[in-house]
CSV table of C-alpha atoms and ligand atoms in Angstrom, one decimal:
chain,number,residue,atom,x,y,z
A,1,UNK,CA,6.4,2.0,-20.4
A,2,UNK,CA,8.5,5.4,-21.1
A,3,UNK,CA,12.1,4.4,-20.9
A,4,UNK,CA,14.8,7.8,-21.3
A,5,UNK,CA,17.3,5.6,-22.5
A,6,UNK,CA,18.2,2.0,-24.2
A,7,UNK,CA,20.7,0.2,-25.8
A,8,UNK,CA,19.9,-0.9,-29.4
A,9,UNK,CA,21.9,-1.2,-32.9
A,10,UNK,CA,25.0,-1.0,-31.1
A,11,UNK,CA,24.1,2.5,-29.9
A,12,UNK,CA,22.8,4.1,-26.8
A,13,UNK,CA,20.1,5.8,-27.4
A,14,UNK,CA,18.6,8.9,-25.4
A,15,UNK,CA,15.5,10.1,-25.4
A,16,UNK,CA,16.9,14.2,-24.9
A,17,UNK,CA,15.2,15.4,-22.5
A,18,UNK,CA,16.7,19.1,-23.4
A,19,UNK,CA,14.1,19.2,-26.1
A,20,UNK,CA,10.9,18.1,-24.0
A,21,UNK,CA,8.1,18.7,-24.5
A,22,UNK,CA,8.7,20.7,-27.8
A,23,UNK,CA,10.1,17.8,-29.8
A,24,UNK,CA,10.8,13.6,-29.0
A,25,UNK,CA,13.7,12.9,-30.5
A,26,UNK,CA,15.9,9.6,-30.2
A,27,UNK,CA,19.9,10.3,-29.8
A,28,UNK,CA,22.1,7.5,-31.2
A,29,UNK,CA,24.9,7.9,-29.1
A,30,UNK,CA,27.8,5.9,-30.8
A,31,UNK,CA,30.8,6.9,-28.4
A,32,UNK,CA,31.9,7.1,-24.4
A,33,UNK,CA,32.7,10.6,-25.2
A,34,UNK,CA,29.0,11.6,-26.7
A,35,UNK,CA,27.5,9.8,-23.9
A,36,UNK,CA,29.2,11.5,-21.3
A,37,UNK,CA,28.6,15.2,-22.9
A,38,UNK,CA,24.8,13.7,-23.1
A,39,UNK,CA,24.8,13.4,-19.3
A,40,UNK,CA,26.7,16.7,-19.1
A,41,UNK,CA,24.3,18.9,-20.9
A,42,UNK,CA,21.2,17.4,-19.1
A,43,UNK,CA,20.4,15.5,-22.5
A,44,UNK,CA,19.7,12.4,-19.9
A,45,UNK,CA,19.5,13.2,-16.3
A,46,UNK,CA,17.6,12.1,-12.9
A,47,UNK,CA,20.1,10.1,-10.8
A,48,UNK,CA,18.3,7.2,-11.5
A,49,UNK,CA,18.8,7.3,-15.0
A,50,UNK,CA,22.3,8.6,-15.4
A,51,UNK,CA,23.3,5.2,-13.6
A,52,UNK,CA,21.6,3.1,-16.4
A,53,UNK,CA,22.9,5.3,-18.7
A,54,UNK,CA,26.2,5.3,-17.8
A,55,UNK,CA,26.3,1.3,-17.4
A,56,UNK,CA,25.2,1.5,-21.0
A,57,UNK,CA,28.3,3.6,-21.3
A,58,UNK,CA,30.2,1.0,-19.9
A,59,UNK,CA,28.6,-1.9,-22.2
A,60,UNK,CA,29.7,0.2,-25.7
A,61,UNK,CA,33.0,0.5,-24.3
A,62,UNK,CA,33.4,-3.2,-23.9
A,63,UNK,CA,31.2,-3.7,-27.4
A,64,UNK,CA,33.6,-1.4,-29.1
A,65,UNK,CA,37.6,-2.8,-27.9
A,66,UNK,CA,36.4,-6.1,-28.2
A,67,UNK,CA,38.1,-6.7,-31.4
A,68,UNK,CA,41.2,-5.7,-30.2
A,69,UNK,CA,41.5,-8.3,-27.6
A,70,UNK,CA,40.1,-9.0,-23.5
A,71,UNK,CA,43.2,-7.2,-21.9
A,72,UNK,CA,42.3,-3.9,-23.9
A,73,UNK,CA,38.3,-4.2,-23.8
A,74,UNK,CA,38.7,-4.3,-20.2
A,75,UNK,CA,40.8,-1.3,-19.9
A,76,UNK,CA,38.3,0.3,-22.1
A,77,UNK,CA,36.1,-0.1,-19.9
A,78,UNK,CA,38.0,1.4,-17.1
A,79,UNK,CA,38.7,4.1,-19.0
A,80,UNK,CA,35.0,4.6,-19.8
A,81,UNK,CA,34.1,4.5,-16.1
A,82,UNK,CA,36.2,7.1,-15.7
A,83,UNK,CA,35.7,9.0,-18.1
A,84,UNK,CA,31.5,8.8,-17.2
A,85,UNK,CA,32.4,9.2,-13.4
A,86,UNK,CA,33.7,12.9,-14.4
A,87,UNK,CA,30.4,13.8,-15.6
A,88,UNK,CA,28.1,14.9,-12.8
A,89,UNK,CA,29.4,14.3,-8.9
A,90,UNK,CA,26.1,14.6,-7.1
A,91,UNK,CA,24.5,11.4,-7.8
A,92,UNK,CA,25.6,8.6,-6.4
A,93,UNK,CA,23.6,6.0,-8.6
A,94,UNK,CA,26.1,7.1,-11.3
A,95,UNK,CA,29.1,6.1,-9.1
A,96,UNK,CA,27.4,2.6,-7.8
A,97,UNK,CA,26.4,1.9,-11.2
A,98,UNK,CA,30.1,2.4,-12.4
A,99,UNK,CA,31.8,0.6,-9.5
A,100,UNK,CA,29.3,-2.4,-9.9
A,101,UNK,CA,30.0,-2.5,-14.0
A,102,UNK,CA,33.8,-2.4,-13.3
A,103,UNK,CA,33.5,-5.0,-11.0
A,104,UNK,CA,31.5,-7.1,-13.2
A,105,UNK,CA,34.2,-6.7,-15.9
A,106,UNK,CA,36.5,-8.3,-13.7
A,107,UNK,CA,34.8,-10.9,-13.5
A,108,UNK,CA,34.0,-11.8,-16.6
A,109,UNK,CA,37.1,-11.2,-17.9
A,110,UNK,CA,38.7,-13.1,-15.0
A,111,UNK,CA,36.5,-16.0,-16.0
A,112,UNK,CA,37.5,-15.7,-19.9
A,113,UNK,CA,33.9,-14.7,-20.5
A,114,UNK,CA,32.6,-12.4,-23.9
A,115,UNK,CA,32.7,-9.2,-21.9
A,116,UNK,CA,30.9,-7.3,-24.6
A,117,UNK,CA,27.5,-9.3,-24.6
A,118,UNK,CA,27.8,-9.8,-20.8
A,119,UNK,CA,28.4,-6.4,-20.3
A,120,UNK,CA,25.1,-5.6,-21.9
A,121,UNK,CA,23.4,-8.1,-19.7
A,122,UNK,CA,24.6,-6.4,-16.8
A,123,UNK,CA,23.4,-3.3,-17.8
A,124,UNK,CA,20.6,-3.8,-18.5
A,125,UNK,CA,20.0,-5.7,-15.2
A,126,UNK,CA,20.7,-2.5,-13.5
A,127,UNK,CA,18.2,-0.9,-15.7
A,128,UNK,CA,15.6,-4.1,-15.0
A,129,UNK,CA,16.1,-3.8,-11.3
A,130,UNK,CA,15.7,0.2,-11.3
A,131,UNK,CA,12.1,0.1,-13.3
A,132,UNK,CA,11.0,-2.9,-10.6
A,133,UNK,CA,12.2,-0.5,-7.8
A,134,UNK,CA,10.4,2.2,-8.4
A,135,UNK,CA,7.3,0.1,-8.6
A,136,UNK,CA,7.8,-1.4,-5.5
A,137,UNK,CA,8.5,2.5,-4.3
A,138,UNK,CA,5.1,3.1,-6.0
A,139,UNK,CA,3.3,0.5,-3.4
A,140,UNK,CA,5.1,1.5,-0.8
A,141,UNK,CA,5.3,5.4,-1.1
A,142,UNK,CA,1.2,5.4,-2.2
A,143,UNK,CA,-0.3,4.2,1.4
A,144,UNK,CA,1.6,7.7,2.5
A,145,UNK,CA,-0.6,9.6,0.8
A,146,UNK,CA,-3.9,11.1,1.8
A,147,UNK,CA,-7.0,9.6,-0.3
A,148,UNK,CA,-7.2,12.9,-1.7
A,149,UNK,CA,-5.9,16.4,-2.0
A,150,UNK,CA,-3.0,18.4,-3.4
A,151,UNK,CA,0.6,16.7,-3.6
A,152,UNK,CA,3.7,19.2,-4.4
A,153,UNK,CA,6.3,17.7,-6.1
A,154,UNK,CA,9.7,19.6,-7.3
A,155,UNK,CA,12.2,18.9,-10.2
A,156,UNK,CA,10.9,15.7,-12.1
A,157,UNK,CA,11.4,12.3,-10.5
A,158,UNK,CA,9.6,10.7,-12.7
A,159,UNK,CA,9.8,8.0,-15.7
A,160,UNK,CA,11.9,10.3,-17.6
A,161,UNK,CA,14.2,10.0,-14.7
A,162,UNK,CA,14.7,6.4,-14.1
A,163,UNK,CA,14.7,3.5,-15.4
A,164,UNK,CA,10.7,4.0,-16.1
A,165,UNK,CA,7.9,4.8,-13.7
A,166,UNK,CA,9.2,6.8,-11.8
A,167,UNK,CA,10.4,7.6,-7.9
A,168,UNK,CA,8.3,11.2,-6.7
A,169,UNK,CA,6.0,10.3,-9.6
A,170,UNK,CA,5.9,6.5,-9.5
A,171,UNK,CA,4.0,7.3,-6.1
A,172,UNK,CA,1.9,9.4,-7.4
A,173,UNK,CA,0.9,6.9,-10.4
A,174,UNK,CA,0.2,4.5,-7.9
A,175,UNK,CA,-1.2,6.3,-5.5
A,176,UNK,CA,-3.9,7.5,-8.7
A,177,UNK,CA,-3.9,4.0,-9.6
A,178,UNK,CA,-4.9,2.8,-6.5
A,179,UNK,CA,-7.9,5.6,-6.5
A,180,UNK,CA,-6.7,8.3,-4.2
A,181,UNK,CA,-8.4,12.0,-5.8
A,182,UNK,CA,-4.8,13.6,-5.8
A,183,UNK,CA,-3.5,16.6,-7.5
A,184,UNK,CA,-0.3,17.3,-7.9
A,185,UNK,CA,1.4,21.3,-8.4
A,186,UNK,CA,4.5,20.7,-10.5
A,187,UNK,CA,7.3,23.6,-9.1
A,188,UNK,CA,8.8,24.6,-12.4
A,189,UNK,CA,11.9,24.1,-11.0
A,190,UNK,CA,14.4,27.1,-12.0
A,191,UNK,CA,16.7,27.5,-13.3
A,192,UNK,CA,16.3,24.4,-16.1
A,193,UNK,CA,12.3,23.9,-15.8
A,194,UNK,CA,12.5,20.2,-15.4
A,195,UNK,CA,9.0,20.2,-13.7
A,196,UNK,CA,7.6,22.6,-16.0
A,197,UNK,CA,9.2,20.7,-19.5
A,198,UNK,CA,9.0,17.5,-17.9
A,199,UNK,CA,6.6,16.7,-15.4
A,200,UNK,CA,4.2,18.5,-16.5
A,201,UNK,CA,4.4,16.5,-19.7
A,202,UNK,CA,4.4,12.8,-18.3
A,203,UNK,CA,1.3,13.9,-15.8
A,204,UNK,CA,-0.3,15.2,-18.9
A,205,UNK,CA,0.7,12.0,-20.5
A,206,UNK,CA,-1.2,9.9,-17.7
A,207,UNK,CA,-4.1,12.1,-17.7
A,208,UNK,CA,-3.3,12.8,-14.0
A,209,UNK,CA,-4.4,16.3,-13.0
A,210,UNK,CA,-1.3,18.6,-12.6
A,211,UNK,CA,-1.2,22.2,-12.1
A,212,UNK,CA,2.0,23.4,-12.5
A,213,UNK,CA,3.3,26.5,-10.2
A,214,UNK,CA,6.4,29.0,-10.1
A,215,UNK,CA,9.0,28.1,-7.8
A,216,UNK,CA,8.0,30.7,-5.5
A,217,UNK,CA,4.3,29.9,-5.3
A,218,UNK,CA,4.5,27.4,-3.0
A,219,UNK,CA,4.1,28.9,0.3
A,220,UNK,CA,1.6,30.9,-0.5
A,221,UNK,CA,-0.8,27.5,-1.8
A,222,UNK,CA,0.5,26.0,1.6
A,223,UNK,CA,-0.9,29.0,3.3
A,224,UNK,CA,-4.5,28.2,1.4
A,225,UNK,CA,-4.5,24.9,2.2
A,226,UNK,CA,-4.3,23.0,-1.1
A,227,UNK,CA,-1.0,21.2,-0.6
A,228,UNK,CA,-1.7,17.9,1.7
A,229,UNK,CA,1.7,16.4,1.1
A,230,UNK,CA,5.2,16.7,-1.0
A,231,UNK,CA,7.1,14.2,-2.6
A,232,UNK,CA,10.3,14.6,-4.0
A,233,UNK,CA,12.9,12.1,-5.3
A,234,UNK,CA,16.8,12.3,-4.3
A,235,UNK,CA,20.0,12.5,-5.7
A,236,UNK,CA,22.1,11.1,-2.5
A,237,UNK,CA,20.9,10.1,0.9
A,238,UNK,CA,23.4,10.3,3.7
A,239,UNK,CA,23.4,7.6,6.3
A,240,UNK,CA,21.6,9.9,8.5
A,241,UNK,CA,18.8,10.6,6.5
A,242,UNK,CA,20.4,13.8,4.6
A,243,UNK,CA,18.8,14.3,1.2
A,244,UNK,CA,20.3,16.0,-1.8
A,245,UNK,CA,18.0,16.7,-4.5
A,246,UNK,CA,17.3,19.6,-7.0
A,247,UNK,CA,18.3,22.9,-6.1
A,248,UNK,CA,15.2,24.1,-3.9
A,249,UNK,CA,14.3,20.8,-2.6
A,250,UNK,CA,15.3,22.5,1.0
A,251,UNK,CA,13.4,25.5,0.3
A,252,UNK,CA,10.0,23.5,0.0
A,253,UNK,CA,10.5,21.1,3.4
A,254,UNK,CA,11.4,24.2,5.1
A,255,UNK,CA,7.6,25.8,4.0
A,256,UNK,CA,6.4,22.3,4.5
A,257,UNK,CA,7.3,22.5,8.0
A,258,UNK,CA,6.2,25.6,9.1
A,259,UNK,CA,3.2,24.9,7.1
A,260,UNK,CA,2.5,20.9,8.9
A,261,UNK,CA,3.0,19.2,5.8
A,262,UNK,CA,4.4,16.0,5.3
A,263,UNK,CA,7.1,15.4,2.9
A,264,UNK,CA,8.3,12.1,1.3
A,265,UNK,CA,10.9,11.3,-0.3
A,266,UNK,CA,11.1,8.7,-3.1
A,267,UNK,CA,14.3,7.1,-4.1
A,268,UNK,CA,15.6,3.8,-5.1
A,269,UNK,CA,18.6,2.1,-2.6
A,270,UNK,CA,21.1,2.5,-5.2
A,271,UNK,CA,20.5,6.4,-4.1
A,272,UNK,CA,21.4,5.8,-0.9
A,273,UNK,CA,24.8,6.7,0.5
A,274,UNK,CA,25.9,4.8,3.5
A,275,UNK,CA,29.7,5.7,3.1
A,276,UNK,CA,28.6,9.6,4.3
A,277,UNK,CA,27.7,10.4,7.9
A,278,UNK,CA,25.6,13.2,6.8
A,279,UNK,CA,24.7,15.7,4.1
A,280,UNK,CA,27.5,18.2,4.8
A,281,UNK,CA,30.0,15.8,2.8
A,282,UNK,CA,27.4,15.6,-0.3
A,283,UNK,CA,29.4,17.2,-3.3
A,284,UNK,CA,27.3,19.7,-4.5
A,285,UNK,CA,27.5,20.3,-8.1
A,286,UNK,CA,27.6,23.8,-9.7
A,287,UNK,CA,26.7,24.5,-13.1
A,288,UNK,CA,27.2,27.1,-15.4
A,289,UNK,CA,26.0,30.8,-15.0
A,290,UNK,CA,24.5,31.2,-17.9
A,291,UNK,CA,21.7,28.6,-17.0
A,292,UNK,CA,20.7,31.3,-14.3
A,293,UNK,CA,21.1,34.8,-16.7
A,294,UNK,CA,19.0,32.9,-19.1
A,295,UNK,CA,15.6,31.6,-19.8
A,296,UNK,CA,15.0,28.7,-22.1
A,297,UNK,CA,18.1,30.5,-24.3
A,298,UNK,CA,17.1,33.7,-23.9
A,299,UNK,CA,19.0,36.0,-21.8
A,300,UNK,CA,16.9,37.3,-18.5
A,301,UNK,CA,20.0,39.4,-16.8
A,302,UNK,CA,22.5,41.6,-17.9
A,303,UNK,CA,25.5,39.8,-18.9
A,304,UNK,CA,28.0,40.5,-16.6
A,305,UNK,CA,26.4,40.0,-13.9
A,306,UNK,CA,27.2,37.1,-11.4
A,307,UNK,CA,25.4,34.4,-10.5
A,308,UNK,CA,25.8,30.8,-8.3
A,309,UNK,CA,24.1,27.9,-9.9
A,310,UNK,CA,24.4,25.2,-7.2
A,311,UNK,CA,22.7,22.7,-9.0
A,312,UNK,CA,21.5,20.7,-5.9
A,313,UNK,CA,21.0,21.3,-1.8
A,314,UNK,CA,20.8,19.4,1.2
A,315,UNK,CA,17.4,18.9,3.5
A,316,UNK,CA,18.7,17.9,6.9
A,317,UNK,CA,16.5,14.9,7.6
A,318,UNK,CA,15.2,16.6,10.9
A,319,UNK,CA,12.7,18.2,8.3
A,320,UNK,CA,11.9,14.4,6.3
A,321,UNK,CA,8.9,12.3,7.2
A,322,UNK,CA,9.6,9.5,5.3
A,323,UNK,CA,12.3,8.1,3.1
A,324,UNK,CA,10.7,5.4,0.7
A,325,UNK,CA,12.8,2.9,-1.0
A,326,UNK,CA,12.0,-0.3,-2.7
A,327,UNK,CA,14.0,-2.3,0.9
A,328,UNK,CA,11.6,-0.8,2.9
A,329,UNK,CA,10.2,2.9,4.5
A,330,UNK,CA,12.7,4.9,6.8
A,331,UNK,CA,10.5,7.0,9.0
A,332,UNK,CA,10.8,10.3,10.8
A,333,UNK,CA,11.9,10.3,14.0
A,334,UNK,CA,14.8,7.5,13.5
A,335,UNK,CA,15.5,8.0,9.9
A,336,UNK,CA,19.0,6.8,10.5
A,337,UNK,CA,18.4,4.1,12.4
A,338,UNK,CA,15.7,2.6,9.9
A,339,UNK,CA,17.9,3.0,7.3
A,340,UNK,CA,20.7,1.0,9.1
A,341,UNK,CA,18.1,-1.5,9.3
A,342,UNK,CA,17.4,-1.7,5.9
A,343,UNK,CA,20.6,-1.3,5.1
A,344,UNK,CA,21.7,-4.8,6.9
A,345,UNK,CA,18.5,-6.3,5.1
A,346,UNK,CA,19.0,-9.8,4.0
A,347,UNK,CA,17.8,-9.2,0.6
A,348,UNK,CA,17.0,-12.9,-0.4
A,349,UNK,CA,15.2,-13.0,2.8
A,350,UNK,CA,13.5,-9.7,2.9
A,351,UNK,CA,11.2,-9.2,6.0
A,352,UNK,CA,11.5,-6.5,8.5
A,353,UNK,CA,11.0,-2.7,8.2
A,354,UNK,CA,7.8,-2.3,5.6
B,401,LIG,O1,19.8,18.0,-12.6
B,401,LIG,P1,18.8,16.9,-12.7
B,401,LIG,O2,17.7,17.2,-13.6
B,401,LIG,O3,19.5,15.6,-13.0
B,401,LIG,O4,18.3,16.7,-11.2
B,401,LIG,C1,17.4,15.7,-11.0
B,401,LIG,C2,16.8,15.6,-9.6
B,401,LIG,O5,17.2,16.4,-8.7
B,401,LIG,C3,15.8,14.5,-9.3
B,401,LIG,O6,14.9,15.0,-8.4
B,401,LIG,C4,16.6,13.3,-8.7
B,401,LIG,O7,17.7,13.0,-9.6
B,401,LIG,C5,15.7,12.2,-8.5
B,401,LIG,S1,15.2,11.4,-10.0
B,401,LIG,C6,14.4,10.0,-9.7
């Protein structure tokens, strides 16, 4: 199964994602520093994925000081998780995936344990657990979907995203797999295409029929009819149901309303923020200009001119029918209270909310 990133030879390496679909090539990242610039510049991204990647971070830290002694491998690792947490502040995955590594460094070295090889193990636990989540979001997030007709999905949510398989498109897959007749319109997702370079490629990859569509073709396909459903995947999830994802995530639930379309959205728990009340305290990251005067490196507006390049928003939950996760379904109209419930799920004793 595609994987965006792994740890091998004492390197993390990243499948860069800035090149897709023109060219597949492996970065060996040997350093905390050239991770965290990898995450920066989008070279690995999907909150999903930046999570693994940065436990990976984490792991080379520990892999790296251990010759020096436990006391200074561990604060390497600290200093790693920093350094990594300074990267991107919309996800939340990155942040739980750095808390829980720290943590486990504690531990270990608390115990007198080889923190460089368990470490590794742990990170690539979090990686395990992510690729078995979004299967289980796959099952889940598929019996949503109508047995056939058009499926909207923005940004890429996809393998490429997580730890493999997918959120957004891991329903998809197994809503295909499972026989429904769907097609999916891929938004190209301005201002960094990652539907058009990216999900457009792993449908393509699958065979599953994909048409992809300019950001601002949306409402009019709603208006004809041939959108059924959306499904989007999310950055952070507030504790009332709030959902940050890719810049123009909003934009589509608001047509999808006015249109009576469902829309879904597909994230694993690790997404899920139960520390915020609501959206409004998401931090919203905002890239550089020149992402929004240019196009795929070539400039597309004078200059000078200025821009905002909020690189995520906010859909209040009153406009989300469902939030899937691998703990269970959160459903429109008590989004929040579901997600308490699944949020208090005994998880060696999982029963409950389905
Ligand atoms: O800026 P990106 O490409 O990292 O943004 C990614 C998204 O918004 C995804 O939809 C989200 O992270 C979910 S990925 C399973």
């Amino acid at each position: 199964m595609l994987t965006p990133v792994e740890f091998r030879d004492a390197h993390v390496r990243i499948l860069d994602q800035r090149r897709l679909p023109q060219e597949e090539v492996w970065l060996k990242i040997g350093s905390v520093e050239e991770l965290s610039r990898a995450i920066e510049t989008l070279s690995v991204r999907g909150a999903p994925a930046i999570g693994i990647a940065a436990a990976y971070g984490c792991a080379l830290a520990a892999r790296q000081a251990g010759a020096v002694g436990p006391a200074r491998a561990l604060a390497a690792v600290r200093a790693a998780a920093e350094r990594l947490a300074r990267t991107r502040p919309t996800a939340v995955n990155l942040f739980w995936a750095l808390e829980r590594m720290r943590k486990r460094a504690e531990q270990i070295a608390a115990a007198g344990g080889d923190l460089a090889m368990d470490l590794l193990r742990e990170a690539e636990q979090i990686h395990a657990e992510d690729r078995a989540a979004c299967e289980e979001i796959g099952r889940r997030g598929a019996e949503l979907l109508p047995q056939e007709g058009g499926v909207l999905t923005h940004c890429n949510a996809g393998a490429l995203a997580t730890g493999g398989f997918g959120t957004a498109l891991g329903v998809i897959r197994a809503a295909v797999a499972a026989g429904k007749r769907i097609h999916v319109y891929a938004d190209e997702t301005r201002p960094l295409l990652q539907g058009a370079r990216l999900t457009a490629w792993e449908l393509l990859q699958d065979g599953i029929p994909v048409t992809l569509i300019c950001d601002n073709m949306a409402a009019h396909l709603m208006r004809l009819g041939r959108i059924q459903a959306c499904v989007v995947g999310a950055d952070r999830i507030a504790r009332n149901g709030d959902t940050a994802n890719k810049i123009g995530t909003y934009g589509v639930a608001v047509l999808a309303r006015h249109h009576n379309i469902p829309i879904l959205v597909a994230a694993p728990w690790s997404t899920v923020d139960m520390a915020l009340p609501d959206g409004s305290r998401i931090p919203i990251e905002e890239r550089d200009g020149q992402e929004v005067r240019s196009f795929q490196g070539s400039m597309c507006a004078p200059p000078a001119v200025p821009v905002v390049n909020p690189a995520f928003d906010v859909t209040p939950a009153s406009l989300i029918q469902a939030i899937v996760t691998e703990r269970g379904v959160a459903r429109a109209p008590d989004l929040a209270g579901d997600l308490q419930r699944l949020s208090a799920k005994n998880l060696d004793n999982p029963g409950g909310i389905s």
